[in-house]
Amino acid sequence: ASSALREDVFFCGAALRANGLALEKASESVRGDYDIVDAAVANEPKALRFAAPAIRLDRKFLLNAIARDARVLKFVAAKFRDDREFLLEAMRLNGAALAFAPEDFQSDHELVLEAVRSSDAAIKSVPQRMRADSAFMLQVTARSAVAFRWASASLRGDRDFVLHAVAVDGRVVEFASDAMRADRAVGTEAARCSGGAALRLLPTELRADVDVVKAALEQDALALEYASDDLRADADIVSFALKQNGLALRFAAQRLRTDCSFILKAMAQLGITVEELDDFRRTVLDSDRQAMSPVCEFAPLIEGVDLAKLVDEMERTRSLLSLGQR
């Protein structure tokens, strides 16, 4: 480009948004324009090398650029790359910047904790020896349970460590060793913490374990979906789920899903009457059946059930209760 064009702010701005490295050929005045340099660095972090000295030494500008793109840290002046306070602030803004920090700082506990707090991916940049440090990794997983995935293999097979991690977020059980995923205490704690989200990740034998499944149901009754076929057909387990949420009937075995006594338990928990179901079936248009209300969600679960049978079951139950009180 001609010298005139290299001085033209509008021309340079458009060019640098398409190719940030073109800043190298821009005039001194353009390389000192904050908006233009910002556009160039947004396109290509390496363009920071060609910015005017005042911009390269502008702490606020650099931190804003790092917050947007962690790679910028790789190109900041040594003055800032060796400044622990600057790096701490950078980690708070964008933890992924840990990957571009000087190697010595990647082992700094406080720096790593700040990085993990703002970006789960930051833990991948931590040296392996730190990812094998139980005390340190417990601190890390307390701030970001996802970091458990990047703990050393030995820690992911350590029962005490795994129990601490799944108590924060049961879903991380997915990344535990096979032995720990099959551990009953680990499975129970994971299910207690995260319900169905954890139960679905457990091996078959634990999804057939009454205590593990009950722990999941206490946190989320809809976790019944991930229980074994035998437990979804177990009257006690299904009743336990229905006490928490009547919509769990959706995941009960067919035999129980059409059993009037179980339907009535679900209705009682949801506060639905037979009259409301009858009105829903007779008057609600198909276009309105997606509305979010207990009746709208529950009615499709028992679409083929004769409501008269529900009334008969209610009368039978009342009669038994009356006889029992005499």
mmCIF file of C-alpha atoms in Angstrom:
data_model
loop_
_atom_site.group_PDB
_atom_site.id
_atom_site.type_symbol
_atom_site.label_atom_id
_atom_site.label_comp_id
_atom_site.label_asym_id
_atom_site.label_seq_id
_atom_site.Cartn_x
_atom_site.Cartn_y
_atom_site.Cartn_z
ATOM 1 C CA ALA A 1 0.000 0.000 0.000
ATOM 2 C CA SER A 2 1.088 3.585 -0.580
ATOM 3 C CA SER A 3 2.364 5.719 2.284
ATOM 4 C CA ALA A 4 -0.883 7.666 2.150
ATOM 5 C CA LEU A 5 -2.926 4.526 2.602
ATOM 6 C CA ARG A 6 -0.684 3.361 5.436
ATOM 7 C CA GLU A 7 -1.618 6.593 7.214
ATOM 8 C CA ASP A 8 -5.316 6.241 6.452
ATOM 9 C CA VAL A 9 -7.068 5.148 9.668
ATOM 10 C CA PHE A 10 -10.212 3.856 7.935
ATOM 11 C CA PHE A 11 -8.277 1.888 5.311
ATOM 12 C CA CYS A 12 -5.937 0.401 7.917
ATOM 13 C CA GLY A 13 -8.788 -0.463 10.269
ATOM 14 C CA ALA A 14 -10.562 -2.463 7.567
ATOM 15 C CA ALA A 15 -7.343 -4.170 6.483
ATOM 16 C CA LEU A 16 -6.282 -5.112 9.989
ATOM 17 C CA ARG A 17 -9.632 -6.628 10.881
ATOM 18 C CA ALA A 18 -8.984 -9.062 8.026
ATOM 19 C CA ASN A 19 -5.252 -9.518 8.683
ATOM 20 C CA GLY A 20 -3.926 -8.315 12.011
ATOM 21 C CA LEU A 21 -0.310 -8.973 11.056
ATOM 22 C CA ALA A 22 -0.560 -6.195 8.474
ATOM 23 C CA LEU A 23 0.010 -3.868 11.425
ATOM 24 C CA GLU A 24 3.723 -4.435 10.858
ATOM 25 C CA LYS A 25 3.512 -2.417 7.620
ATOM 26 C CA ALA A 26 1.305 0.339 9.027
ATOM 27 C CA SER A 27 2.588 3.821 9.827
ATOM 28 C CA GLU A 28 3.746 4.814 13.293
ATOM 29 C CA SER A 29 0.604 6.838 13.907
ATOM 30 C CA VAL A 30 -1.618 3.890 12.983
ATOM 31 C CA ARG A 31 0.404 1.531 15.210
ATOM 32 C CA GLY A 32 -0.263 3.964 18.022
ATOM 33 C CA ASP A 33 -4.032 4.057 17.479
ATOM 34 C CA TYR A 34 -5.687 2.047 20.266
ATOM 35 C CA ASP A 35 -8.806 1.113 18.314
ATOM 36 C CA ILE A 36 -6.865 -0.061 15.281
ATOM 37 C CA VAL A 37 -4.353 -2.036 17.337
ATOM 38 C CA ASP A 38 -7.211 -3.595 19.289
ATOM 39 C CA ALA A 39 -8.819 -4.731 16.030
ATOM 40 C CA ALA A 40 -5.505 -6.129 14.793
ATOM 41 C CA VAL A 41 -4.831 -8.040 18.024
ATOM 42 C CA ALA A 42 -8.388 -9.381 18.032
ATOM 43 C CA ASN A 43 -7.689 -10.834 14.584
ATOM 44 C CA GLU A 44 -4.186 -12.074 15.385
ATOM 45 C CA PRO A 45 -2.660 -11.871 18.909
ATOM 46 C CA LYS A 46 0.853 -11.820 17.451
ATOM 47 C CA ALA A 47 0.077 -8.376 16.015
ATOM 48 C CA LEU A 48 0.726 -6.963 19.494
ATOM 49 C CA ARG A 49 4.447 -7.138 18.682
ATOM 50 C CA PHE A 50 3.977 -4.367 16.112
ATOM 51 C CA ALA A 51 1.974 -1.975 18.282
ATOM 52 C CA ALA A 52 3.521 1.295 19.463
ATOM 53 C CA PRO A 53 5.522 1.015 22.737
ATOM 54 C CA ALA A 54 2.900 2.986 24.657
ATOM 55 C CA ILE A 55 0.263 0.389 23.819
ATOM 56 C CA ARG A 56 2.544 -2.592 24.476
ATOM 57 C CA LEU A 57 3.145 -1.179 27.960
ATOM 58 C CA ASP A 58 -0.493 -0.263 28.666
ATOM 59 C CA ARG A 59 -1.567 -2.648 31.460
ATOM 60 C CA LYS A 60 -5.296 -2.056 31.043
ATOM 61 C CA PHE A 61 -5.170 -2.570 27.274
ATOM 62 C CA LEU A 62 -3.225 -5.805 27.669
ATOM 63 C CA LEU A 63 -5.554 -7.225 30.300
ATOM 64 C CA ASN A 64 -8.619 -6.439 28.184
ATOM 65 C CA ALA A 65 -6.986 -8.167 25.223
ATOM 66 C CA ILE A 66 -6.110 -11.240 27.325
ATOM 67 C CA ALA A 67 -9.664 -11.409 28.656
ATOM 68 C CA ARG A 68 -10.839 -11.723 25.063
ATOM 69 C CA ASP A 69 -8.085 -14.067 23.817
ATOM 70 C CA ALA A 70 -5.737 -15.900 26.190
ATOM 71 C CA ARG A 71 -3.066 -16.209 23.480
ATOM 72 C CA VAL A 72 -2.267 -12.505 23.831
ATOM 73 C CA LEU A 73 -0.296 -13.284 27.003
ATOM 74 C CA LYS A 74 2.294 -15.054 24.872
ATOM 75 C CA PHE A 75 3.185 -11.757 23.182
ATOM 76 C CA VAL A 76 3.153 -9.246 26.058
ATOM 77 C CA ALA A 77 6.411 -7.659 27.159
ATOM 78 C CA ALA A 78 8.659 -9.543 29.589
ATOM 79 C CA LYS A 79 7.934 -6.812 32.140
ATOM 80 C CA PHE A 80 4.382 -8.152 32.463
ATOM 81 C CA ARG A 81 5.073 -11.846 31.883
ATOM 82 C CA ASP A 82 7.358 -11.758 34.928
ATOM 83 C CA ASP A 83 4.918 -9.731 37.015
ATOM 84 C CA ARG A 84 3.008 -12.089 39.341
ATOM 85 C CA GLU A 85 0.291 -9.527 40.141
ATOM 86 C CA PHE A 86 -0.312 -8.930 36.446
ATOM 87 C CA LEU A 87 -0.519 -12.676 35.840
ATOM 88 C CA LEU A 88 -2.949 -13.148 38.724
ATOM 89 C CA GLU A 89 -5.235 -10.519 37.235
ATOM 90 C CA ALA A 90 -4.915 -12.137 33.820
ATOM 91 C CA MET A 91 -5.891 -15.533 35.284
ATOM 92 C CA ARG A 92 -8.942 -14.000 36.955
ATOM 93 C CA LEU A 93 -10.047 -12.619 33.591
ATOM 94 C CA ASN A 94 -9.249 -15.669 31.474
ATOM 95 C CA GLY A 95 -7.930 -18.836 33.065
ATOM 96 C CA ALA A 96 -7.011 -20.297 29.688
ATOM 97 C CA ALA A 97 -4.099 -17.833 29.707
ATOM 98 C CA LEU A 98 -2.304 -20.189 32.102
ATOM 99 C CA ALA A 99 -1.190 -22.162 29.050
ATOM 100 C CA PHE A 100 0.756 -19.100 27.856
ATOM 101 C CA ALA A 101 2.253 -18.059 31.202
ATOM 102 C CA PRO A 102 5.986 -18.646 31.870
ATOM 103 C CA GLU A 103 6.607 -22.251 32.952
ATOM 104 C CA ASP A 104 7.628 -21.261 36.492
ATOM 105 C CA PHE A 105 4.272 -19.592 37.052
ATOM 106 C CA GLN A 106 2.334 -22.622 35.839
ATOM 107 C CA SER A 107 3.369 -24.270 39.119
ATOM 108 C CA ASP A 108 2.210 -21.353 41.269
ATOM 109 C CA HIS A 109 -0.686 -22.690 43.396
ATOM 110 C CA GLU A 110 -2.514 -19.391 43.763
ATOM 111 C CA LEU A 111 -2.163 -18.626 40.069
ATOM 112 C CA VAL A 112 -3.510 -22.027 39.113
ATOM 113 C CA LEU A 113 -6.475 -21.748 41.489
ATOM 114 C CA GLU A 114 -7.400 -18.355 40.027
ATOM 115 C CA ALA A 115 -7.085 -19.751 36.512
ATOM 116 C CA VAL A 116 -9.267 -22.768 37.262
ATOM 117 C CA ARG A 117 -11.881 -20.557 38.871
ATOM 118 C CA SER A 118 -12.418 -18.725 35.580
ATOM 119 C CA SER A 119 -11.740 -21.548 33.102
ATOM 120 C CA ASP A 120 -12.106 -25.307 33.559
ATOM 121 C CA ALA A 121 -9.623 -25.880 30.755
ATOM 122 C CA ALA A 122 -6.812 -24.206 32.728
ATOM 123 C CA ILE A 123 -6.045 -27.375 34.658
ATOM 124 C CA LYS A 124 -4.719 -28.980 31.456
ATOM 125 C CA SER A 125 -1.751 -26.602 31.607
ATOM 126 C CA VAL A 126 -0.770 -27.595 35.141
ATOM 127 C CA PRO A 127 2.350 -29.797 35.438
ATOM 128 C CA GLN A 128 1.654 -33.500 35.949
ATOM 129 C CA ARG A 129 3.345 -33.559 39.374
ATOM 130 C CA MET A 130 0.813 -30.994 40.654
ATOM 131 C CA ARG A 131 -2.073 -32.972 39.192
ATOM 132 C CA ALA A 132 -0.865 -35.893 41.321
ATOM 133 C CA ASP A 133 -0.855 -33.799 44.512
ATOM 134 C CA SER A 134 -3.964 -34.804 46.482
ATOM 135 C CA ALA A 135 -4.125 -31.743 48.766
ATOM 136 C CA PHE A 136 -3.704 -29.344 45.860
ATOM 137 C CA MET A 137 -6.162 -31.125 43.580
ATOM 138 C CA LEU A 138 -8.773 -31.170 46.337
ATOM 139 C CA GLN A 139 -8.523 -27.371 46.380
ATOM 140 C CA VAL A 140 -8.808 -27.287 42.612
ATOM 141 C CA THR A 141 -11.815 -29.618 42.401
ATOM 142 C CA ALA A 142 -13.568 -27.632 45.145
ATOM 143 C CA ARG A 143 -13.446 -24.639 42.781
ATOM 144 C CA SER A 144 -14.115 -26.594 39.594
ATOM 145 C CA ALA A 145 -15.232 -30.201 39.816
ATOM 146 C CA VAL A 146 -14.559 -30.609 36.092
ATOM 147 C CA ALA A 147 -10.841 -30.376 36.911
ATOM 148 C CA PHE A 148 -11.159 -33.903 38.347
ATOM 149 C CA ARG A 149 -10.916 -35.190 34.788
ATOM 150 C CA TRP A 150 -7.348 -33.946 34.579
ATOM 151 C CA ALA A 151 -6.165 -35.315 37.920
ATOM 152 C CA SER A 152 -3.495 -38.001 37.709
ATOM 153 C CA ALA A 153 -4.565 -41.600 37.159
ATOM 154 C CA SER A 154 -3.424 -42.459 40.680
ATOM 155 C CA LEU A 155 -5.726 -39.838 42.212
ATOM 156 C CA ARG A 156 -8.676 -40.873 40.061
ATOM 157 C CA GLY A 157 -8.203 -44.314 41.595
ATOM 158 C CA ASP A 158 -7.821 -43.025 45.166
ATOM 159 C CA ARG A 159 -11.032 -43.697 47.134
ATOM 160 C CA ASP A 160 -10.760 -40.755 49.547
ATOM 161 C CA PHE A 161 -9.972 -38.300 46.763
ATOM 162 C CA VAL A 162 -12.774 -39.587 44.546
ATOM 163 C CA LEU A 163 -15.294 -39.429 47.405
ATOM 164 C CA HIS A 164 -14.395 -35.773 48.001
ATOM 165 C CA ALA A 165 -14.740 -34.983 44.298
ATOM 166 C CA VAL A 166 -18.116 -36.661 43.732
ATOM 167 C CA ALA A 167 -19.479 -34.908 46.817
ATOM 168 C CA VAL A 168 -18.876 -31.633 44.943
ATOM 169 C CA ASP A 169 -20.260 -32.843 41.624
ATOM 170 C CA GLY A 170 -21.358 -36.429 41.222
ATOM 171 C CA ARG A 171 -21.010 -36.286 37.437
ATOM 172 C CA VAL A 172 -17.218 -36.473 37.667
ATOM 173 C CA VAL A 173 -17.605 -40.146 38.564
ATOM 174 C CA GLU A 174 -17.440 -40.639 34.799
ATOM 175 C CA PHE A 175 -13.702 -39.948 34.944
ATOM 176 C CA ALA A 176 -12.888 -42.051 37.993
ATOM 177 C CA SER A 177 -11.031 -45.315 37.549
ATOM 178 C CA ASP A 178 -13.113 -48.388 36.723
ATOM 179 C CA ALA A 179 -12.617 -49.680 40.263
ATOM 180 C CA MET A 180 -13.888 -46.420 41.765
ATOM 181 C CA ARG A 181 -16.879 -46.213 39.416
ATOM 182 C CA ALA A 182 -17.871 -49.663 40.653
ATOM 183 C CA ASP A 183 -17.328 -48.721 44.321
ATOM 184 C CA ARG A 184 -20.646 -48.702 46.178
ATOM 185 C CA ALA A 185 -19.751 -45.828 48.527
ATOM 186 C CA VAL A 186 -18.536 -43.706 45.613
ATOM 187 C CA GLY A 187 -21.662 -44.492 43.599
ATOM 188 C CA THR A 188 -23.935 -43.637 46.518
ATOM 189 C CA GLU A 189 -22.203 -40.305 47.143
ATOM 190 C CA ALA A 190 -22.253 -39.390 43.457
ATOM 191 C CA ALA A 191 -25.954 -40.250 43.199
ATOM 192 C CA ARG A 192 -26.753 -38.339 46.392
ATOM 193 C CA CYS A 193 -25.036 -35.252 44.987
ATOM 194 C CA SER A 194 -26.225 -35.260 41.376
ATOM 195 C CA GLY A 195 -29.186 -37.614 41.107
ATOM 196 C CA GLY A 196 -29.861 -39.059 37.676
ATOM 197 C CA ALA A 197 -26.991 -37.125 36.097
ATOM 198 C CA ALA A 198 -24.620 -39.331 38.102
ATOM 199 C CA LEU A 199 -26.708 -42.507 38.265
ATOM 200 C CA ARG A 200 -26.694 -42.858 34.479
ATOM 201 C CA LEU A 201 -22.867 -42.930 34.553
ATOM 202 C CA LEU A 202 -22.626 -45.785 37.043
ATOM 203 C CA PRO A 203 -22.129 -49.431 36.060
ATOM 204 C CA THR A 204 -25.112 -51.738 35.747
ATOM 205 C CA GLU A 205 -24.679 -53.378 39.153
ATOM 206 C CA LEU A 206 -24.899 -50.036 40.990
ATOM 207 C CA ARG A 207 -27.956 -48.954 39.024
ATOM 208 C CA ALA A 208 -29.538 -52.114 40.397
ATOM 209 C CA ASP A 209 -28.481 -51.321 43.983
ATOM 210 C CA VAL A 210 -31.422 -50.176 46.121
ATOM 211 C CA ASP A 211 -29.406 -47.824 48.329
ATOM 212 C CA VAL A 212 -27.598 -46.175 45.414
ATOM 213 C CA VAL A 213 -30.833 -45.671 43.502
ATOM 214 C CA LYS A 214 -32.639 -44.296 46.560
ATOM 215 C CA ALA A 215 -29.823 -41.813 47.082
ATOM 216 C CA ALA A 216 -30.347 -40.607 43.516
ATOM 217 C CA LEU A 217 -34.130 -40.467 43.910
ATOM 218 C CA GLU A 218 -33.854 -38.322 47.043
ATOM 219 C CA GLN A 219 -31.990 -35.741 44.983
ATOM 220 C CA ASP A 220 -34.094 -36.127 41.822
ATOM 221 C CA ALA A 221 -37.036 -38.507 41.558
ATOM 222 C CA LEU A 222 -36.772 -38.501 37.772
ATOM 223 C CA ALA A 223 -33.491 -40.391 38.217
ATOM 224 C CA LEU A 224 -35.774 -43.449 38.183
ATOM 225 C CA GLU A 225 -35.177 -43.372 34.418
ATOM 226 C CA TYR A 226 -31.651 -44.697 34.966
ATOM 227 C CA ALA A 227 -32.441 -47.382 37.535
ATOM 228 C CA SER A 228 -32.287 -51.011 36.460
ATOM 229 C CA ASP A 229 -35.366 -52.603 34.870
ATOM 230 C CA ASP A 230 -35.936 -54.646 38.029
ATOM 231 C CA LEU A 231 -35.978 -51.569 40.261
ATOM 232 C CA ARG A 232 -38.251 -49.648 37.906
ATOM 233 C CA ALA A 233 -40.655 -52.550 38.389
ATOM 234 C CA ASP A 234 -40.164 -52.593 42.175
ATOM 235 C CA ALA A 235 -43.244 -51.290 43.981
ATOM 236 C CA ASP A 236 -41.296 -49.904 46.937
ATOM 237 C CA ILE A 237 -38.764 -48.054 44.771
ATOM 238 C CA VAL A 238 -41.429 -46.579 42.505
ATOM 239 C CA SER A 239 -43.516 -45.531 45.511
ATOM 240 C CA PHE A 240 -40.436 -43.867 46.985
ATOM 241 C CA ALA A 241 -39.904 -41.937 43.745
ATOM 242 C CA LEU A 242 -43.547 -40.902 43.498
ATOM 243 C CA LYS A 243 -43.421 -39.375 46.980
ATOM 244 C CA GLN A 244 -40.775 -36.984 45.655
ATOM 245 C CA ASN A 245 -42.293 -36.273 42.243
ATOM 246 C CA GLY A 246 -45.397 -37.807 40.721
ATOM 247 C CA LEU A 247 -43.996 -37.339 37.213
ATOM 248 C CA ALA A 248 -41.522 -40.122 37.979
ATOM 249 C CA LEU A 249 -44.395 -42.442 37.018
ATOM 250 C CA ARG A 250 -43.177 -41.880 33.436
ATOM 251 C CA PHE A 251 -40.185 -44.116 34.145
ATOM 252 C CA ALA A 252 -41.899 -46.878 36.099
ATOM 253 C CA ALA A 253 -42.341 -50.276 34.490
ATOM 254 C CA GLN A 254 -45.449 -50.572 32.298
ATOM 255 C CA ARG A 255 -47.189 -52.774 34.864
ATOM 256 C CA LEU A 256 -46.940 -50.083 37.563
ATOM 257 C CA ARG A 257 -47.484 -47.182 35.186
ATOM 258 C CA THR A 258 -50.994 -48.458 34.465
ATOM 259 C CA ASP A 259 -51.766 -49.552 38.035
ATOM 260 C CA CYS A 260 -54.508 -47.335 39.463
ATOM 261 C CA SER A 261 -53.022 -47.313 42.961
ATOM 262 C CA PHE A 262 -49.715 -45.957 41.629
ATOM 263 C CA ILE A 263 -51.433 -43.451 39.385
ATOM 264 C CA LEU A 264 -53.328 -42.150 42.413
ATOM 265 C CA LYS A 265 -50.087 -41.837 44.400
ATOM 266 C CA ALA A 266 -48.592 -39.758 41.603
ATOM 267 C CA MET A 267 -51.725 -37.601 41.379
ATOM 268 C CA ALA A 268 -51.705 -37.005 45.127
ATOM 269 C CA GLN A 269 -48.108 -35.802 45.023
ATOM 270 C CA LEU A 270 -48.861 -33.489 42.089
ATOM 271 C CA GLY A 271 -52.124 -32.236 43.581
ATOM 272 C CA ILE A 272 -54.192 -33.407 40.589
ATOM 273 C CA THR A 273 -57.801 -34.563 40.862
ATOM 274 C CA VAL A 274 -59.696 -36.995 38.655
ATOM 275 C CA GLU A 275 -62.037 -34.130 37.740
ATOM 276 C CA GLU A 276 -59.119 -32.081 36.436
ATOM 277 C CA LEU A 277 -57.933 -34.984 34.319
ATOM 278 C CA ASP A 278 -61.438 -35.490 32.962
ATOM 279 C CA ASP A 279 -61.729 -31.793 32.054
ATOM 280 C CA PHE A 280 -58.314 -31.919 30.406
ATOM 281 C CA ARG A 281 -59.268 -34.895 28.252
ATOM 282 C CA ARG A 282 -62.624 -33.429 27.194
ATOM 283 C CA THR A 283 -61.856 -29.760 26.678
ATOM 284 C CA VAL A 284 -58.159 -29.059 26.149
ATOM 285 C CA LEU A 285 -57.143 -28.609 22.521
ATOM 286 C CA ASP A 286 -54.148 -30.515 21.173
ATOM 287 C CA SER A 287 -52.417 -27.176 20.504
ATOM 288 C CA ASP A 288 -52.592 -26.306 24.218
ATOM 289 C CA ARG A 289 -51.346 -29.622 25.564
ATOM 290 C CA GLN A 290 -47.732 -28.494 25.649
ATOM 291 C CA ALA A 291 -48.425 -25.938 28.380
ATOM 292 C CA MET A 292 -46.335 -26.441 31.491
ATOM 293 C CA SER A 293 -48.651 -27.446 34.317
ATOM 294 C CA PRO A 294 -48.928 -30.626 36.403
ATOM 295 C CA VAL A 295 -52.054 -31.756 34.569
ATOM 296 C CA CYS A 296 -50.563 -31.077 31.121
ATOM 297 C CA GLU A 297 -47.416 -33.013 31.978
ATOM 298 C CA PHE A 298 -49.136 -35.870 33.786
ATOM 299 C CA ALA A 299 -52.179 -36.557 31.599
ATOM 300 C CA PRO A 300 -50.219 -37.996 28.656
ATOM 301 C CA LEU A 301 -48.607 -40.536 31.004
ATOM 302 C CA ILE A 302 -51.966 -42.215 31.634
ATOM 303 C CA GLU A 303 -53.669 -41.486 28.337
ATOM 304 C CA GLY A 304 -55.071 -44.999 27.963
ATOM 305 C CA VAL A 305 -56.253 -45.387 31.555
ATOM 306 C CA ASP A 306 -59.995 -45.443 32.235
ATOM 307 C CA LEU A 307 -60.713 -42.648 34.739
ATOM 308 C CA ALA A 308 -63.700 -44.568 36.056
ATOM 309 C CA LYS A 309 -61.253 -47.211 37.304
ATOM 310 C CA LEU A 310 -59.368 -44.495 39.187
ATOM 311 C CA VAL A 311 -62.572 -43.430 40.890
ATOM 312 C CA ASP A 312 -63.334 -47.072 41.813
ATOM 313 C CA GLU A 313 -59.808 -47.440 43.256
ATOM 314 C CA MET A 314 -60.261 -44.273 45.300
ATOM 315 C CA GLU A 315 -63.539 -45.576 46.714
ATOM 316 C CA ARG A 316 -61.956 -48.950 47.519
ATOM 317 C CA THR A 317 -59.081 -47.244 49.332
ATOM 318 C CA ARG A 318 -61.485 -45.084 51.350
ATOM 319 C CA SER A 319 -63.483 -48.180 52.324
ATOM 320 C CA LEU A 320 -60.360 -49.990 53.509
ATOM 321 C CA LEU A 321 -59.268 -46.972 55.522
ATOM 322 C CA SER A 322 -62.724 -46.690 57.055
ATOM 323 C CA LEU A 323 -62.718 -50.363 58.069
ATOM 324 C CA GLY A 324 -59.280 -49.964 59.557
ATOM 325 C CA GLN A 325 -60.433 -47.106 61.779
ATOM 326 C CA ARG A 326 -63.305 -49.082 63.311
#
